[in-house]
Short mmCIF file of C-alpha atoms in Angstrom, two decimals:
data_model
loop_
_atom_site.label_atom_id
_atom_site.label_comp_id
_atom_site.label_asym_id
_atom_site.label_seq_id
_atom_site.Cartn_x
_atom_site.Cartn_y
_atom_site.Cartn_z
CA MET A 1 49.83 86.81 68.67
CA GLU A 2 50.82 90.36 67.35
CA THR A 3 51.91 91.28 70.72
CA LYS A 4 54.18 88.26 70.97
CA ASP A 5 55.58 89.10 67.69
CA TYR A 6 56.36 92.61 68.90
CA LEU A 7 58.07 91.62 72.01
CA LYS A 8 60.21 88.99 69.62
CA ASP A 9 61.06 91.69 67.56
CA ILE A 10 62.28 93.82 70.24
CA ARG A 11 64.34 91.36 71.86
CA ASP A 12 66.00 90.57 68.54
CA ILE A 13 66.73 94.27 68.28
CA LYS A 14 68.09 94.48 71.67
CA GLU A 15 70.36 91.59 70.96
CA MET A 16 71.42 92.85 67.66
CA MET A 17 72.51 96.28 69.34
CA ALA A 18 74.47 94.45 72.08
CA GLN A 19 76.37 92.51 69.44
CA SER A 20 77.14 95.38 67.74
CA THR A 21 78.76 97.12 70.59
CA GLN A 22 80.31 93.96 72.35
CA PHE A 23 82.95 91.63 71.33
CA ILE A 24 81.22 88.35 71.83
CA SER A 25 83.82 86.15 70.37
CA LEU A 26 86.14 86.21 73.29
CA SER A 27 86.88 82.60 74.18
CA GLY A 28 86.62 81.25 77.54
CA LEU A 29 88.84 78.33 76.75
CA SER A 30 91.78 80.88 75.98
CA GLY A 31 91.32 82.13 79.74
CA ILE A 32 91.73 78.47 81.08
CA LEU A 33 94.74 78.02 79.05
CA ALA A 34 96.26 81.56 80.07
CA GLY A 35 95.86 80.58 83.56
CA ILE A 36 97.70 77.12 82.96
CA TYR A 37 100.54 79.04 81.32
CA ALA A 38 100.94 81.29 84.29
CA LEU A 39 100.75 78.54 86.86
CA LEU A 40 103.66 76.84 84.61
CA GLY A 41 105.53 80.01 84.79
CA ALA A 42 104.98 80.55 88.49
CA TYR A 43 106.41 77.05 89.05
CA LEU A 44 109.49 77.75 86.90
CA ALA A 45 110.05 80.92 88.50
CA SER A 46 109.97 79.25 91.82
CA THR A 47 112.85 76.74 91.01
CA ILE A 48 115.05 80.10 90.22
CA LEU A 49 114.22 82.30 92.93
CA PRO A 50 115.49 81.88 96.45
CA ALA A 51 112.94 80.08 98.83
CA ASP A 52 113.09 83.10 101.32
CA GLY A 53 112.78 86.74 101.12
CA SER A 54 116.68 87.19 100.35
CA ARG A 55 115.80 88.21 96.75
CA TYR A 56 114.79 91.71 98.12
CA ASP A 57 117.82 92.09 100.33
CA GLU A 58 120.48 93.90 98.47
CA SER A 59 122.93 93.11 101.27
CA VAL A 60 122.38 89.34 100.80
CA LEU A 61 121.67 89.42 96.80
CA PRO A 62 124.35 91.56 94.79
CA THR A 63 123.57 93.36 91.74
CA ALA A 64 125.20 90.58 89.58
CA ASP A 65 123.20 87.82 91.14
CA ALA A 66 120.00 90.00 90.70
CA GLN A 67 120.62 90.42 87.00
CA THR A 68 121.35 86.60 86.54
CA LEU A 69 118.20 86.14 88.29
CA THR A 70 115.77 88.53 86.34
CA THR A 71 116.94 87.67 82.96
CA PRO A 72 115.20 84.10 82.89
CA LEU A 73 112.49 85.57 85.14
CA VAL A 74 111.66 88.13 82.32
CA GLY A 75 111.88 85.37 79.76
CA ILE A 76 109.43 83.43 81.36
CA ALA A 77 107.00 86.40 81.54
CA LEU A 78 107.38 87.14 77.84
CA GLY A 79 106.75 83.35 77.10
CA ILE A 80 103.47 83.57 79.07
CA ILE A 81 102.38 86.45 77.43
CA ALA A 82 103.15 85.21 73.83
CA LEU A 83 101.44 82.01 74.48
CA SER A 84 98.43 83.52 76.17
CA VAL A 85 98.25 86.09 73.08
CA VAL A 86 98.47 83.61 70.32
CA THR A 87 96.09 81.08 72.15
CA GLY A 88 93.53 83.88 72.40
CA PHE A 89 93.92 85.00 68.94
CA LEU A 90 93.48 81.60 67.61
CA LEU A 91 90.59 80.19 69.86
CA SER A 92 88.54 83.76 69.36
CA SER A 93 89.21 83.35 65.79
CA ALA A 94 87.85 80.06 65.54
CA LYS A 95 84.77 81.16 67.76
CA ALA A 96 84.21 84.36 65.46
CA LYS A 97 83.93 81.85 62.50
CA ARG A 98 81.56 79.51 64.09
CA GLN A 99 79.44 82.48 65.25
CA GLY A 100 79.74 83.93 61.36
CA ASN A 101 81.26 87.08 62.77
CA THR A 102 84.42 88.80 61.95
CA LEU A 103 87.25 89.00 64.33
CA TRP A 104 88.86 92.22 63.64
CA ASN A 105 85.85 94.76 63.49
CA SER A 106 85.30 98.30 64.95
CA THR A 107 84.45 96.94 68.31
CA SER A 108 87.25 94.37 68.66
CA LYS A 109 89.50 97.56 67.63
CA ARG A 110 88.08 99.59 70.66
CA LEU A 111 88.32 96.60 73.15
CA VAL A 112 92.13 96.30 72.01
CA VAL A 113 93.07 99.83 72.49
CA ASN A 114 91.11 100.15 75.76
CA PHE A 115 92.68 97.07 77.06
CA SER A 116 96.25 97.69 76.07
CA ILE A 117 96.49 101.59 77.40
CA PRO A 118 96.70 100.61 80.97
CA LEU A 119 98.69 97.15 80.16
CA VAL A 120 101.55 98.84 78.18
CA VAL A 121 101.75 101.61 80.82
CA GLY A 122 101.79 98.85 83.54
CA GLY A 123 104.21 96.77 81.76
CA ILE A 124 106.70 99.97 81.55
CA PHE A 125 106.17 100.75 85.16
CA GLY A 126 107.19 97.15 85.96
CA LEU A 127 110.23 97.38 83.92
CA LEU A 128 111.13 100.77 85.78
CA LEU A 129 110.77 98.83 88.83
CA LEU A 130 112.83 96.11 87.78
CA ASP A 131 115.47 98.76 86.65
CA LYS A 132 115.37 100.43 90.03
CA ARG A 133 115.47 96.99 92.05
CA TYR A 134 111.95 97.40 93.51
CA TYR A 135 111.43 93.64 93.02
CA GLU A 136 108.87 93.35 95.74
CA LEU A 137 106.44 95.80 93.93
CA ILE A 138 106.53 94.36 90.45
CA VAL A 139 103.94 91.48 90.96
CA PRO A 140 101.58 93.82 92.79
CA ILE A 141 101.65 96.49 89.96
CA LEU A 142 101.26 94.16 87.10
CA LEU A 143 98.10 92.56 88.85
CA ILE A 144 96.60 96.11 89.64
CA PHE A 145 97.33 97.45 85.90
CA TYR A 146 96.23 94.27 84.50
CA GLY A 147 93.13 94.35 86.50
CA MET A 148 92.56 98.10 85.21
CA ALA A 149 93.03 96.88 81.73
CA CYS A 150 90.21 94.04 82.27
CA VAL A 151 87.79 96.67 83.76
CA ASN A 152 88.59 99.20 80.87
CA ALA A 153 87.84 96.63 78.29
CA SER A 154 84.80 95.36 79.84
CA LYS A 155 82.68 97.80 78.22
CA PHE A 156 83.38 96.32 74.92
CA THR A 157 82.80 92.66 75.62
CA PHE A 158 81.03 90.43 78.41
CA ARG A 159 80.62 92.08 81.77
CA ASP A 160 82.15 89.15 83.40
CA VAL A 161 85.49 90.45 82.42
CA ARG A 162 84.87 93.60 84.99
CA TYR A 163 84.52 91.19 87.98
CA LEU A 164 87.98 89.52 86.81
CA GLY A 165 89.59 92.84 86.73
CA LEU A 166 88.36 94.04 90.07
CA THR A 167 89.36 90.83 91.65
CA LEU A 168 92.93 91.14 90.10
CA MET A 169 93.10 94.79 91.55
CA ALA A 170 92.04 93.33 95.04
CA LEU A 171 94.68 91.03 94.79
CA GLY A 172 97.41 93.60 93.71
CA LEU A 173 96.58 95.55 97.01
CA LEU A 174 96.98 92.52 98.95
CA ALA A 175 100.30 91.61 97.20
CA THR A 176 101.60 95.13 98.06
CA ALA A 177 100.70 94.47 101.80
CA PHE A 178 102.27 90.91 101.74
CA THR A 179 105.36 91.25 99.64
CA ASN A 180 107.10 88.00 100.58
CA HIS A 181 104.24 86.02 98.85
CA ASP A 182 104.35 87.77 95.37
CA LEU A 183 104.68 84.10 93.60
CA LEU A 184 101.53 83.03 95.59
CA PHE A 185 99.45 86.27 94.46
CA PHE A 186 100.93 85.79 91.17
CA SER A 187 99.65 82.25 90.64
CA ILE A 188 96.41 83.07 92.25
CA GLY A 189 95.73 86.30 90.23
CA PHE A 190 97.19 85.30 86.63
CA GLY A 191 96.71 81.53 87.12
CA LEU A 192 93.77 80.58 89.25
CA CYS A 193 91.44 83.52 88.48
CA HIS A 194 92.14 82.99 84.90
CA ILE A 195 91.13 79.41 85.10
CA VAL A 196 88.04 80.04 87.00
CA TYR A 197 87.02 83.07 84.95
CA GLY A 198 87.63 81.11 81.81
CA ALA A 199 85.65 77.99 82.87
CA VAL A 200 82.55 80.50 83.87
CA MET A 201 82.94 82.17 80.47
CA TYR A 202 82.95 78.89 78.53
CA PHE A 203 80.02 77.27 80.21
CA LYS A 204 78.28 80.53 80.06
CA TYR A 205 78.58 81.49 76.47
CA ASP A 206 80.97 79.29 74.68
CA SER A 207 79.22 75.68 75.29
CA LYS A 208 75.64 77.02 74.15
#
């Protein structure tokens, strides 16, 4: 009987230590919704962009036309980011409250910092590529740097985030090789992968 009590105490201590070093209030449902937002954004972008690869050809697409296209695309991207951030904050806050935890603590601060560094660098890199009209590399770069951000942040939350990051980085490399299919890779990476990852996280952690 005493041996079982000791084992239970050890498990409880290990669980408490894990919770003190991991942000466990990350919402799987927010991942699903972020994926849906990305798919809607990809659909809107498909209605704006030329159906063929002419958006990469400066002889076909003059500077004035390129600027006309990029402005609404940047707006769509910012809308996806804003919706995803707000949704993630609200749902994670609600989950933290249900768990009796604080959303903003030392662990979540470390997660945000480690997630933001590759993300901000990738965002700036993407804007520079946009300015230089290297359109075909923007989606691959965003996928790769976002994947790096997920891998970097996975040390402070569920390990499943690491696998999402590695998948996105692989998709980014494939998107570099097949540049005429950037919307497809965007939809798979930011859309489908987020939905699958969010569903796994939801049924694995949130629904308990």
